[in-house]
Coordinates of C-alpha atoms and ligand atoms in Angstrom, one line a residue:
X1 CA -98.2 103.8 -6.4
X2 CA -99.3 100.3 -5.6
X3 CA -97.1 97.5 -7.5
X4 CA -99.1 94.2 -8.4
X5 CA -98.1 91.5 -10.1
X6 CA -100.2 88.3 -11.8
X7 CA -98.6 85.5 -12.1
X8 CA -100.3 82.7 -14.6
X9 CA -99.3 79.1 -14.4
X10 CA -99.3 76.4 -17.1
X11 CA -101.7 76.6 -20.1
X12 CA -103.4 79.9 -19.1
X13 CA -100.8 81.3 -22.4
X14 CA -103.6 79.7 -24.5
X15 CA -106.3 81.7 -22.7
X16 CA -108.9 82.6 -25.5
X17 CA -107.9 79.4 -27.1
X18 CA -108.0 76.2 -24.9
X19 CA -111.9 75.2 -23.4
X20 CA -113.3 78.6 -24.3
X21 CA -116.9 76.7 -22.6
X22 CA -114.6 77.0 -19.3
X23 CA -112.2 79.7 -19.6
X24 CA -113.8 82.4 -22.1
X25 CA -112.8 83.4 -26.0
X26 CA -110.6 86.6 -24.6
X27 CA -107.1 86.5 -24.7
X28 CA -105.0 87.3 -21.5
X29 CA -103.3 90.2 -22.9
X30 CA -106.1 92.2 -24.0
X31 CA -107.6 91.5 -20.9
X32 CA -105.4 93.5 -19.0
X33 CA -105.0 96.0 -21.3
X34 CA -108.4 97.0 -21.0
X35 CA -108.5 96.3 -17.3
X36 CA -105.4 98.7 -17.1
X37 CA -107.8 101.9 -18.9
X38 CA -110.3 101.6 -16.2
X39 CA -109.5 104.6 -13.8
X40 CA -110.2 102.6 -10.8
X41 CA -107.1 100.7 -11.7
X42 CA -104.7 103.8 -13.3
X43 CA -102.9 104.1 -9.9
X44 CA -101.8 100.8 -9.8
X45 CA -98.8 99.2 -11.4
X46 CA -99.6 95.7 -12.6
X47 CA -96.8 93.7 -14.0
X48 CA -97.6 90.1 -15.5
X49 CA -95.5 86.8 -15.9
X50 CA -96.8 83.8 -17.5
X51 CA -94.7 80.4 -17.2
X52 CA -95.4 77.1 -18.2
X53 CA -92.6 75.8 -15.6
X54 CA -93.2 75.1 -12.2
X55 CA -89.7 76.0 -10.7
X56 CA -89.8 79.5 -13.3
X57 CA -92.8 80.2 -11.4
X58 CA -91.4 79.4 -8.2
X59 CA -88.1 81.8 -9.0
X60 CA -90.5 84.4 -10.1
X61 CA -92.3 84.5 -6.8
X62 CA -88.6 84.7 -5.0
X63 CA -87.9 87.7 -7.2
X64 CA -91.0 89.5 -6.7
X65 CA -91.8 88.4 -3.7
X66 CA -90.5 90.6 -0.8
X67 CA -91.5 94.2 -3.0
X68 CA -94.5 93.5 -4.5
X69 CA -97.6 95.1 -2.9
X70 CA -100.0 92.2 -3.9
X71 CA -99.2 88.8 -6.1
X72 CA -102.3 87.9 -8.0
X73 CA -101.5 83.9 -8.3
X74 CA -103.4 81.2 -11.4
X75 CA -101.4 78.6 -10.7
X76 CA -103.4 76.5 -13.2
X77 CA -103.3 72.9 -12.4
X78 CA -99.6 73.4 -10.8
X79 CA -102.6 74.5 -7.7
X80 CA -103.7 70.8 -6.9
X81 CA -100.1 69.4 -6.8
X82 CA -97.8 71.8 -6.3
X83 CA -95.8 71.6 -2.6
X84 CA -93.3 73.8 -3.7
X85 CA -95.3 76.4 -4.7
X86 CA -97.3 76.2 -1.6
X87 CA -93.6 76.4 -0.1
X88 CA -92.3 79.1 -2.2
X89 CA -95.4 81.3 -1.0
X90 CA -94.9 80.8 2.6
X91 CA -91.2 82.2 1.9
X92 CA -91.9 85.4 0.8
X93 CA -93.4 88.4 2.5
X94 CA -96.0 89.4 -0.2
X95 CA -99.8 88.5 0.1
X96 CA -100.7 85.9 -2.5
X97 CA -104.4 86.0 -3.8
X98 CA -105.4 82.2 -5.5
X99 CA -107.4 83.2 -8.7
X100 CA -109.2 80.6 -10.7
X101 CA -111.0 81.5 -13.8
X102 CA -113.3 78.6 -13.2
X103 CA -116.0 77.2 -10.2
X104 CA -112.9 74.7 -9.4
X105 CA -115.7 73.5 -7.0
X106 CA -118.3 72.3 -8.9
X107 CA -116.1 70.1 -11.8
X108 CA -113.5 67.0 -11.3
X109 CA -112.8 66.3 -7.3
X110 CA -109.0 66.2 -7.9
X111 CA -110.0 70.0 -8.9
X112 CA -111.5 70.8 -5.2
X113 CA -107.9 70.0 -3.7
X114 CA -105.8 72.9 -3.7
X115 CA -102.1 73.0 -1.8
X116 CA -102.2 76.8 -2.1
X117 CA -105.3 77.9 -0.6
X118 CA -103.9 77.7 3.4
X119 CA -100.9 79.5 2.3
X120 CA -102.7 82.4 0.7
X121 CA -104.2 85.5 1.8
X122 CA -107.8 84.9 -0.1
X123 CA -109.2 82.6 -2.9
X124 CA -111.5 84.1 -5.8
X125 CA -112.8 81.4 -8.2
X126 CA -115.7 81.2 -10.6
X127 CA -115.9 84.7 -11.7
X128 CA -114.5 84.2 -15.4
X129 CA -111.6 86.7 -16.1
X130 CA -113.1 88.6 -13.9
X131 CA -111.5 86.7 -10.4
X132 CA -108.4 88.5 -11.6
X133 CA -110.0 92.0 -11.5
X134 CA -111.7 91.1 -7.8
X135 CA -108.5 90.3 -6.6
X136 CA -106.6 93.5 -8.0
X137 CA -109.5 95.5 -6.2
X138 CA -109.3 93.8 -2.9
X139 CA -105.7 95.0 -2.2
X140 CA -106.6 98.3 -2.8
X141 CA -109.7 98.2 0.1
Ligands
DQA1 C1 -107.8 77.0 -13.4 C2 -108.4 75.7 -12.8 C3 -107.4 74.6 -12.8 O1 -108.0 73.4 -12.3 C4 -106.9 74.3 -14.2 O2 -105.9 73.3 -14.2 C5 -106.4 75.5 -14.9 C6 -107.2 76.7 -14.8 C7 -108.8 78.1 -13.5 O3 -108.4 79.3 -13.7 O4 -110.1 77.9 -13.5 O5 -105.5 75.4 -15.7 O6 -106.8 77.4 -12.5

């Protein structure tokens, strides 16, 4: 059985909550719980850690990050500043997918900048909750 995990960076606990014009009225949790019904997904393990901390996040990835299969990765805004993460992901062995809920391309410029992307196996932005699903699915092509 395949074994992914989603990590979600700072703010994304308040999914279904925070700018629901940007990031949808659905919260995280149930999310994956329906995600997790759908039989194209029942023979995958996914395993999810949210953190608002940027080193948590960082230790997380070092624990999970020589074993897991596929690391679905929203760093949130961690993603346009964040050497060390970019650092942390060119440590481990896993390949890291950079999710983002939102078209980070067509809102603020600091937003098009992202320290990850170069260090990651693919990006997936714009899709909505959605990204996430597309980049469960593409480790299992
Ligand atoms: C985000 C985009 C980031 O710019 C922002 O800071 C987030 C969410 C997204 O999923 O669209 O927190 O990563």
């Amino acid at each position: 059985m395949k074994k992914i995990n989603i990590i979600n960076g700072p703010n994304l606990n308040l999914l279904g909550i925070r700018e629901k014009n940007l990031y949808g009225n659905v919260n995280f949790i149930d999310f994956l719980n329906e995600i997790k019904k759908k039989k194209f997904f029942s023979k995958i393990e996914i395993d999810y850690y949210q953190s608002n901390y940027e080193g948590k996040i960082i230790d997380y990835l070092h624990n999970i990050g020589f074993q897991s299969d596929g690391i679905i990765l929203n760093a949130g805004a961690y993603t346009h500043t964040s050497i060390a993460i970019a650092d942390a992901i060119k440590s481990i062995s896993s390949p890291v997918i950079e999710i983002h809920i939102s078209n980070v391309h067509s809102r603020e410029n600091f937003r098009k900048i992202s320290y990850i992307t170069n260090v990651c196996k693919g990006t997936i932005f714009g899709f909505g909750l959605k990204s996430y699903e597309l980049g469960i699915m593409s480790f299992c092509l």
